[in-house]
Short mmCIF file of C-alpha atoms in Angstrom, two decimals:
data_model
loop_
_atom_site.label_atom_id
_atom_site.label_comp_id
_atom_site.label_asym_id
_atom_site.label_seq_id
_atom_site.Cartn_x
_atom_site.Cartn_y
_atom_site.Cartn_z
CA MET N 1 -2.87 -15.96 -4.13
CA THR N 2 -4.65 -13.63 -1.67
CA ILE N 3 -8.35 -13.59 -0.91
CA ARG N 4 -8.57 -10.21 -2.61
CA HIS N 5 -6.86 -11.49 -5.74
CA ARG N 6 -9.18 -14.48 -5.96
CA SER N 7 -12.12 -12.14 -5.56
CA VAL N 8 -10.80 -9.86 -8.30
CA LEU N 9 -10.30 -12.76 -10.67
CA ARG N 10 -13.81 -13.99 -9.99
CA THR N 11 -15.07 -10.55 -10.88
CA VAL N 12 -12.97 -10.49 -14.02
CA ALA N 13 -14.28 -13.89 -15.04
CA ALA N 14 -17.84 -12.75 -14.44
CA VAL N 15 -17.49 -9.74 -16.69
CA ALA N 16 -15.09 -11.19 -19.26
CA ALA N 17 -17.84 -12.24 -21.63
CA GLY N 18 -19.14 -8.69 -21.76
CA LEU N 19 -15.84 -6.85 -21.95
CA VAL N 20 -15.93 -6.27 -25.68
CA ALA N 21 -19.40 -4.82 -25.58
CA LEU N 22 -18.67 -2.75 -22.48
CA ALA N 23 -15.50 -1.28 -23.94
CA ALA N 24 -17.34 -0.53 -27.14
CA CYS N 25 -19.78 1.50 -25.07
CA GLY N 26 -16.88 3.30 -23.35
CA GLY N 27 -16.80 6.27 -25.73
CA PRO N 28 -16.38 7.16 -29.36
CA ALA N 29 -14.39 4.87 -31.63
CA PRO N 30 -10.67 5.60 -31.53
CA ASP N 31 -9.19 7.77 -34.25
CA ARG N 32 -7.15 6.07 -36.91
CA GLY N 33 -3.47 6.06 -36.05
CA GLY N 34 -0.50 7.18 -38.12
CA ASP N 35 -0.43 3.78 -39.80
CA GLY N 36 -4.13 4.03 -40.68
CA ALA N 37 -5.25 1.27 -38.34
CA VAL N 38 -5.78 0.44 -34.67
CA SER N 39 -2.57 -1.50 -34.50
CA GLY N 40 1.03 -1.48 -33.33
CA GLU N 41 3.09 -2.05 -30.22
CA ILE N 42 2.36 0.48 -27.48
CA SER N 43 3.78 1.03 -24.01
CA LEU N 44 1.79 1.51 -20.81
CA LEU N 45 3.13 3.10 -17.62
CA THR N 46 1.06 2.25 -14.56
CA PRO N 47 1.46 3.25 -10.90
CA ILE N 48 -1.44 0.98 -9.90
CA PHE N 49 -1.71 -2.82 -10.13
CA GLU N 50 0.87 -3.28 -7.39
CA GLY N 51 2.92 -6.42 -6.88
CA ALA N 52 2.40 -9.86 -8.34
CA ASP N 53 -1.33 -9.84 -7.58
CA GLY N 54 -1.82 -6.48 -9.29
CA ALA N 55 0.21 -7.57 -12.31
CA ALA N 56 -1.95 -10.68 -12.63
CA VAL N 57 -5.08 -8.51 -12.63
CA LEU N 58 -3.68 -6.22 -15.34
CA GLU N 59 -2.56 -9.16 -17.46
CA GLU N 60 -6.14 -10.47 -17.36
CA GLN N 61 -7.34 -7.09 -18.65
CA LEU N 62 -4.71 -6.88 -21.38
CA ALA N 63 -5.64 -10.37 -22.56
CA ALA N 64 -9.25 -9.19 -22.93
CA PHE N 65 -8.02 -6.05 -24.74
CA LYS N 66 -6.03 -8.27 -27.12
CA GLN N 67 -9.19 -10.16 -27.98
CA GLN N 68 -10.82 -6.92 -29.03
CA TYR N 69 -7.77 -5.45 -30.75
CA PRO N 70 -5.68 -8.41 -31.98
CA ASP N 71 -3.29 -6.14 -33.92
CA VAL N 72 -2.27 -4.19 -30.82
CA THR N 73 0.48 -5.37 -28.44
CA VAL N 74 0.80 -3.68 -25.05
CA LYS N 75 4.06 -3.57 -23.09
CA PRO N 76 3.30 -2.57 -19.48
CA ASP N 77 5.85 -0.91 -17.20
CA TYR N 78 4.97 -1.09 -13.51
CA THR N 79 5.99 1.65 -11.10
CA SER N 80 4.69 3.35 -7.95
CA TYR N 81 3.25 6.82 -7.46
CA GLY N 82 6.44 7.67 -5.57
CA LYS N 83 8.53 7.06 -8.69
CA LEU N 84 5.95 8.00 -11.33
CA ASN N 85 7.03 11.59 -11.93
CA GLU N 86 10.67 10.57 -12.41
CA LYS N 87 9.64 7.84 -14.86
CA LEU N 88 7.43 10.22 -16.81
CA THR N 89 9.91 13.07 -17.01
CA THR N 90 12.77 10.75 -17.98
CA SER N 91 10.78 9.19 -20.81
CA ILE N 92 9.59 12.58 -22.06
CA ALA N 93 13.10 14.06 -21.91
CA SER N 94 14.39 11.12 -23.95
CA GLY N 95 11.80 11.81 -26.65
CA GLN N 96 10.18 8.42 -26.10
CA PRO N 97 7.17 8.99 -23.83
CA TYR N 98 4.98 6.06 -22.92
CA ASP N 99 2.01 5.74 -25.28
CA VAL N 100 -0.49 5.41 -22.41
CA MET N 101 0.29 6.90 -19.01
CA LEU N 102 -1.80 6.43 -15.88
CA MET N 103 -1.44 9.42 -13.57
CA GLY N 104 -3.16 11.11 -10.67
CA ALA N 105 -5.69 13.88 -10.27
CA GLY N 106 -3.74 17.15 -10.21
CA TRP N 107 -1.17 15.79 -12.65
CA ILE N 108 -3.06 16.57 -15.86
CA PRO N 109 -2.58 20.39 -16.06
CA PRO N 110 1.23 20.19 -15.62
CA PHE N 111 1.65 17.71 -18.48
CA ALA N 112 -1.15 19.01 -20.71
CA SER N 113 0.19 22.57 -20.52
CA LYS N 114 3.59 21.32 -21.76
CA GLY N 115 2.04 19.61 -24.77
CA VAL N 116 2.86 16.11 -23.51
CA LEU N 117 -0.70 14.79 -23.57
CA ALA N 118 -3.02 14.20 -26.51
CA ASP N 119 -6.42 15.85 -26.65
CA LEU N 120 -8.75 12.85 -26.48
CA GLY N 121 -11.46 14.68 -28.38
CA GLN N 122 -14.13 13.90 -25.81
CA ASP N 123 -16.90 16.17 -24.57
CA PRO N 124 -16.75 16.81 -20.79
CA ALA N 125 -20.53 17.09 -20.55
CA SER N 126 -21.01 13.79 -22.34
CA LEU N 127 -18.48 12.08 -20.08
CA GLY N 128 -20.40 13.50 -17.11
CA SER N 129 -23.34 11.28 -17.99
CA ARG N 130 -21.19 8.16 -17.47
CA PHE N 131 -18.58 9.22 -14.90
CA PHE N 132 -18.84 11.12 -11.63
CA GLU N 133 -18.40 14.81 -12.45
CA ARG N 134 -15.49 15.29 -10.04
CA ALA N 135 -13.63 12.45 -11.74
CA VAL N 136 -14.20 13.98 -15.18
CA ASP N 137 -13.00 17.41 -13.99
CA ALA N 138 -9.63 15.93 -13.03
CA GLY N 139 -8.95 15.06 -16.68
CA VAL N 140 -9.97 18.42 -18.17
CA HIS N 141 -7.54 21.27 -18.86
CA GLU N 142 -8.64 24.53 -20.49
CA GLY N 143 -11.88 22.90 -21.59
CA LYS N 144 -10.29 19.90 -23.34
CA VAL N 145 -10.33 16.30 -22.12
CA TYR N 146 -6.81 14.92 -21.75
CA ALA N 147 -7.58 11.94 -19.49
CA LEU N 148 -10.29 9.38 -18.78
CA PRO N 149 -10.90 8.54 -15.11
CA ILE N 150 -10.48 5.00 -13.82
CA MET N 151 -10.75 5.41 -10.07
CA MET N 152 -11.04 7.94 -7.27
CA ASP N 153 -9.65 7.91 -3.73
CA THR N 154 -10.39 9.99 -0.64
CA ARG N 155 -8.97 10.98 2.75
CA ILE N 156 -11.56 10.98 5.49
CA GLY N 157 -11.93 10.64 9.23
CA ILE N 158 -11.88 7.00 10.39
CA TYR N 159 -12.56 5.77 13.92
CA ARG N 160 -13.00 2.67 16.04
CA LYS N 161 -16.60 2.57 17.27
CA ASP N 162 -15.70 0.19 20.12
CA LEU N 163 -12.96 2.49 21.45
CA PHE N 164 -15.27 5.49 21.16
CA ALA N 165 -17.87 3.62 23.23
CA GLN N 166 -15.31 2.67 25.89
CA ALA N 167 -14.38 6.38 26.19
CA GLY N 168 -18.05 7.40 26.42
CA ILE N 169 -17.99 9.22 23.06
CA THR N 170 -21.22 8.79 21.14
CA GLU N 171 -20.60 10.51 17.80
CA PRO N 172 -17.73 11.67 15.55
CA PRO N 173 -16.18 15.13 16.13
CA LYS N 174 -17.82 18.13 14.47
CA ASN N 175 -14.82 20.50 14.55
CA PHE N 176 -11.10 20.68 15.28
CA ALA N 177 -11.65 21.39 18.99
CA GLU N 178 -13.71 18.22 19.40
CA MET N 179 -11.16 16.22 17.40
CA ARG N 180 -8.41 17.29 19.80
CA GLU N 181 -10.57 16.71 22.90
CA TYR N 182 -11.65 13.26 21.73
CA GLY N 183 -8.05 12.45 20.81
CA LYS N 184 -6.90 13.18 24.36
CA ARG N 185 -9.68 11.05 25.85
CA LEU N 186 -8.96 8.14 23.53
CA THR N 187 -5.18 8.12 24.02
CA GLN N 188 -3.83 5.30 26.14
CA ARG N 189 -0.33 5.39 27.67
CA ALA N 190 1.42 2.98 30.01
CA PRO N 191 2.39 4.22 33.50
CA ASP N 192 5.87 5.04 32.20
CA GLY N 193 4.32 7.21 29.47
CA THR N 194 4.81 4.78 26.63
CA LEU N 195 2.08 5.24 24.02
CA GLN N 196 -0.27 2.26 23.73
CA VAL N 197 -3.12 3.68 21.62
CA ALA N 198 -2.93 6.95 19.67
CA GLY N 199 -6.16 8.86 20.28
CA LEU N 200 -5.82 10.90 17.08
CA ASP N 201 -3.45 9.80 14.32
CA VAL N 202 -2.44 12.58 11.92
CA LEU N 203 0.70 10.83 10.69
CA GLY N 204 -0.77 7.69 9.13
CA ILE N 205 -1.01 9.13 5.61
CA ASP N 206 1.16 11.43 3.50
CA PRO N 207 1.63 14.69 5.48
CA ARG N 208 0.62 16.80 2.46
CA GLN N 209 -2.65 14.92 2.08
CA ALA N 210 -3.42 15.16 5.81
CA PHE N 211 -2.64 18.90 5.84
CA LEU N 212 -4.70 19.66 2.73
CA THR N 213 -7.69 17.84 4.21
CA MET N 214 -7.37 19.98 7.34
CA LEU N 215 -6.72 23.16 5.27
CA TRP N 216 -9.95 22.77 3.32
CA ALA N 217 -11.87 21.91 6.50
CA ALA N 218 -10.54 25.12 8.07
CA GLY N 219 -12.00 27.06 5.14
CA GLY N 220 -8.70 27.63 3.34
CA GLU N 221 -7.63 27.14 -0.26
CA LEU N 222 -4.47 25.85 -1.88
CA PHE N 223 -4.16 28.70 -4.38
CA ALA N 224 -5.90 32.05 -4.84
CA PRO N 225 -7.95 32.70 -8.01
CA ASP N 226 -4.91 34.43 -9.55
CA GLY N 227 -2.83 31.25 -9.00
CA SER N 228 -0.73 32.60 -6.13
CA PRO N 229 -0.18 30.48 -2.99
CA ALA N 230 -3.01 30.78 -0.46
CA PHE N 231 -2.22 27.87 1.88
CA ASN N 232 -0.33 30.11 4.33
CA SER N 233 -3.54 31.98 5.15
CA PRO N 234 -4.91 32.07 8.73
CA ALA N 235 -6.97 28.99 7.82
CA GLY N 236 -3.82 27.17 6.73
CA VAL N 237 -2.00 28.14 9.90
CA ASN N 238 -4.99 26.95 11.96
CA ALA N 239 -4.90 23.59 10.16
CA LEU N 240 -1.17 23.04 10.68
CA GLN N 241 -1.27 24.38 14.24
CA THR N 242 -4.00 21.86 15.06
CA MET N 243 -1.91 19.00 13.63
CA THR N 244 1.14 20.22 15.53
CA ASP N 245 -0.78 20.58 18.82
CA VAL N 246 -2.02 16.99 18.56
CA ILE N 247 1.61 15.88 18.79
CA GLN N 248 3.30 18.49 20.93
CA VAL N 249 0.55 19.73 23.29
CA ASP N 250 -2.08 16.99 23.53
CA ARG N 251 0.39 14.12 23.15
CA SER N 252 -2.35 12.12 21.43
CA GLU N 253 0.31 10.63 19.17
CA ASP N 254 4.10 10.37 19.10
CA VAL N 255 6.18 11.15 16.03
CA GLY N 256 7.03 7.84 14.38
CA TRP N 257 4.07 5.99 15.93
CA THR N 258 2.58 5.42 12.49
CA VAL N 259 4.14 5.49 9.05
CA PRO N 260 2.20 5.84 5.76
CA ASN N 261 1.89 2.51 3.94
CA SER N 262 3.73 0.74 6.73
CA PRO N 263 4.74 -2.83 5.85
CA THR N 264 3.90 -3.84 9.42
CA GLY N 265 0.17 -3.56 8.71
CA ASN N 266 -2.85 -1.41 9.46
CA VAL N 267 -2.60 0.43 12.78
CA MET N 268 -6.36 0.63 13.24
CA ALA N 269 -6.77 -3.10 12.67
CA GLN N 270 -4.06 -3.63 15.29
CA GLY N 271 -5.86 -1.40 17.83
CA ARG N 272 -2.95 1.06 17.90
CA THR N 273 -5.07 4.01 16.77
CA ALA N 274 -8.57 5.03 17.83
CA MET N 275 -9.20 7.86 15.33
CA MET N 276 -7.29 9.12 12.31
CA VAL N 277 -7.18 11.17 9.14
CA GLY N 278 -6.90 8.24 6.77
CA HIS N 279 -7.40 6.73 3.36
CA HIS N 280 -10.75 5.07 2.63
CA HIS N 281 -8.92 1.95 1.39
CA PHE N 282 -8.22 1.16 5.05
CA TRP N 283 -11.52 -0.71 4.78
CA THR N 284 -9.98 -3.15 2.29
CA GLN N 285 -6.85 -3.56 4.40
CA ILE N 286 -8.92 -4.31 7.49
CA GLN N 287 -11.05 -6.76 5.54
CA GLU N 288 -7.86 -8.73 4.96
CA GLU N 289 -6.10 -8.20 8.32
CA ALA N 290 -9.01 -8.17 10.80
CA PRO N 291 -12.27 -9.27 9.12
CA ASP N 292 -13.97 -9.63 12.53
CA MET N 293 -13.83 -5.84 12.87
CA ILE N 294 -15.93 -5.53 9.73
CA ALA N 295 -18.32 -8.29 10.77
CA GLN N 296 -18.79 -6.68 14.21
CA ASP N 297 -19.29 -3.19 12.72
CA LYS N 298 -16.42 -1.61 14.68
CA LEU N 299 -15.31 0.82 11.96
CA GLY N 300 -16.86 4.26 11.48
CA PHE N 301 -16.23 7.24 9.17
CA PHE N 302 -16.70 10.99 9.29
CA VAL N 303 -15.94 14.00 7.13
CA ILE N 304 -13.26 16.22 8.67
CA GLN N 305 -14.81 19.61 9.43
CA ASP N 306 -14.25 22.90 11.20
CA GLU N 307 -15.41 25.91 9.18
CA ARG N 308 -16.84 23.47 6.61
CA PRO N 309 -16.85 19.73 5.85
CA ALA N 310 -13.94 18.69 3.61
CA MET N 311 -12.70 15.53 2.01
CA PHE N 312 -9.46 15.12 0.02
CA GLN N 313 -10.18 13.52 -3.35
CA GLY N 314 -7.56 12.10 -5.68
CA GLY N 315 -7.76 9.53 -8.43
CA THR N 316 -6.06 7.75 -11.30
CA LEU N 317 -6.70 8.59 -14.95
CA ALA N 318 -5.59 7.24 -18.32
CA THR N 319 -3.78 9.61 -20.69
CA VAL N 320 -2.28 9.27 -24.18
CA ALA N 321 1.04 10.76 -25.26
CA ALA N 322 0.77 13.49 -27.89
CA GLN N 323 3.82 11.98 -29.58
CA SER N 324 2.52 8.41 -29.65
CA LYS N 325 3.36 6.68 -32.94
CA HIS N 326 0.18 4.64 -32.61
CA PRO N 327 -2.41 7.11 -31.30
CA ALA N 328 -5.41 5.04 -32.33
CA ALA N 329 -4.15 2.02 -30.43
CA ALA N 330 -3.21 4.18 -27.43
CA LYS N 331 -6.64 5.85 -27.32
CA ALA N 332 -8.29 2.46 -27.60
CA LEU N 333 -6.35 1.20 -24.59
CA ALA N 334 -7.10 4.33 -22.53
CA GLY N 335 -10.82 3.95 -23.27
CA PHE N 336 -10.70 0.25 -22.50
CA LEU N 337 -9.02 0.73 -19.09
CA ALA N 338 -11.70 3.30 -18.17
CA SER N 339 -14.58 1.00 -19.18
CA ASP N 340 -16.72 -1.06 -16.80
CA GLY N 341 -14.97 -4.42 -16.58
CA PRO N 342 -11.33 -3.29 -16.42
CA ALA N 343 -12.18 -0.34 -14.15
CA LEU N 344 -14.05 -2.61 -11.72
CA ALA N 345 -11.13 -5.03 -11.58
CA ALA N 346 -8.64 -2.18 -11.00
CA ASN N 347 -10.73 -0.63 -8.24
CA GLN N 348 -11.33 -3.94 -6.52
CA GLN N 349 -7.64 -4.76 -6.63
CA ARG N 350 -6.74 -1.40 -5.07
CA GLY N 351 -9.81 -0.94 -2.85
CA ASN N 352 -10.68 2.37 -4.51
CA ILE N 353 -13.78 4.19 -5.69
CA PRO N 354 -14.98 3.53 -9.26
CA ALA N 355 -15.25 6.67 -11.39
CA LEU N 356 -18.06 5.13 -13.48
CA LYS N 357 -21.56 5.73 -12.14
CA SER N 358 -22.65 2.33 -13.42
CA LEU N 359 -20.33 0.62 -10.93
CA GLU N 360 -22.01 2.23 -7.91
CA SER N 361 -24.45 -0.69 -7.87
CA SER N 362 -21.72 -3.33 -8.17
CA GLU N 363 -21.34 -5.93 -5.43
CA PHE N 364 -17.86 -4.59 -4.70
CA VAL N 365 -19.19 -1.10 -3.87
CA GLN N 366 -22.28 -2.35 -2.08
CA GLN N 367 -20.11 -4.39 0.31
CA ASN N 368 -17.65 -1.58 1.06
CA LYS N 369 -18.99 0.97 3.57
CA ALA N 370 -15.96 3.26 3.21
CA ILE N 371 -16.54 3.67 -0.52
CA GLN N 372 -20.26 4.19 0.01
CA PHE N 373 -19.50 6.86 2.63
CA ALA N 374 -17.12 8.66 0.25
CA MET N 375 -19.65 8.56 -2.58
CA GLN N 376 -22.32 10.01 -0.29
CA ASN N 377 -20.05 12.95 0.57
CA PHE N 378 -18.61 13.96 -2.79
CA ASP N 379 -20.14 17.41 -2.27
CA ALA N 380 -17.43 18.01 0.34
CA ALA N 381 -14.57 16.82 -1.89
CA HIS N 382 -11.61 18.99 -2.84
CA SER N 383 -8.71 18.14 -5.15
CA GLU N 384 -5.12 19.30 -5.07
CA GLY N 385 -3.25 20.89 -7.95
CA GLY N 386 -4.71 23.48 -10.30
CA VAL N 387 -1.50 25.14 -11.51
CA PRO N 388 0.87 23.86 -14.25
CA GLN N 389 3.78 23.95 -11.78
CA TRP N 390 1.99 21.74 -9.24
CA LEU N 391 4.38 18.79 -9.61
CA ASP N 392 7.29 21.14 -8.86
CA ILE N 393 5.51 22.31 -5.70
CA ARG N 394 3.78 19.26 -4.21
CA ASP N 395 6.90 17.50 -2.94
CA LYS N 396 7.91 20.61 -0.98
CA PHE N 397 4.90 20.22 1.36
CA LYS N 398 6.14 17.18 3.29
CA PRO N 399 9.37 18.70 4.69
CA ALA N 400 7.58 21.98 5.44
CA ILE N 401 4.80 20.28 7.39
CA GLU N 402 7.23 18.01 9.21
CA SER N 403 9.36 21.01 10.23
CA ALA N 404 6.34 22.42 12.07
CA MET N 405 5.27 19.14 13.63
CA LEU N 406 8.81 18.54 14.90
CA GLY N 407 8.88 22.04 16.43
CA GLN N 408 11.67 23.24 14.16
CA LYS N 409 9.52 26.09 12.81
CA SER N 410 6.23 27.66 13.82
CA PRO N 411 3.30 26.67 11.55
CA GLN N 412 3.18 30.24 10.22
CA GLN N 413 6.91 30.28 9.39
CA ALA N 414 6.82 26.82 7.84
CA LEU N 415 3.94 27.78 5.55
CA ASP N 416 5.39 31.21 4.71
CA ASP N 417 8.69 29.59 3.70
CA LEU N 418 6.78 27.02 1.65
CA ALA N 419 4.75 29.78 -0.03
CA ALA N 420 8.02 31.53 -0.98
CA GLU N 421 9.28 28.32 -2.59
CA ALA N 422 5.98 27.85 -4.41
CA THR N 423 6.05 31.44 -5.66
CA ALA N 424 9.53 30.86 -7.08
CA ALA N 425 8.36 27.67 -8.80
CA LEU N 426 5.37 29.47 -10.27
CA ALA N 427 7.72 32.13 -11.62
CA GLY N 428 9.94 29.47 -13.17
CA ARG N 429 12.88 30.24 -10.91
#
């Protein structure tokens, strides 16, 4: 059992006594299901609660849910975000969608527009009094609430304060030019040219998420108001050119130096990266891998900016299948997972940002500087998606961005080709 798991279980134990009351305050009572009662066996598909530790956390929550709804049995199916879309589409195509589906910000419009998701009958304004507005927005499509937020996540600038000080740098970069200049000064190579410390890591997270963070900071948008692709604008080219120059011109990082979600551990905790575009949950990873860094205050954060400050914001939300045979039970579970106790346990297990305002004062948030930083900068947050065809488009970003960073295409050509593919997807071709 890891330190984090023990901590999560302690939190669960501390709130267990109040779970029933908290869930009851989580929203309106669930509608009666097709059988006239909140009962039945329902399925849950979850891309969070990873591994044995995550499963143990979820099982604790489902046991508490069972106490509140003894006539409901939940069958969880664990997956990852990488396999989530395939799982969802396969179940929907078979005519047997999961009753409750956890999915990401940007995923709601594609499934809601196809009639897959149930209207939860909630008022967005009312939810805004309990949840952060940006988290609520992710679950709304054409004015109706199709999902309740559980957690949020961000991509921000992260840096090693001690390595900055050694290089004589006193504050985070304020634009792309300073990011590149600082990256060159922070890079350390052996006499034979072998990279020792990457000065600026732009490869440590999903390439699409890194590019979108840079796109928004450059003043660009993902789509135009009419829904057509806008990411190949001059701002988009500037963003991708900057990422490409970090590798090919500045040599502040080598391709393959870092890999998203690497099983070998956190590159910043290992001192292999001085500055990066990264996920805020790096804080939790470093707490586990190099707690002295936290104790000695060696980790700093900044909002990526050029034409404007920008922060990528995603999240995980609970939805209910429109075809669920037990809609009352499914809505009860969705509301339960988005309520205080279960949401706190889920966020602590994953190191993410609670969507509930009430959890901002929790010990978990108050001890996590990365989450506090993200919360303080929500005004700069942007979210991906926005078009029903987004899930058909999003996976095309990675190869396009990599083609530019490997020098196979110019940034302009890579983005123009990607825009052509996106246009075809939008047209249903």
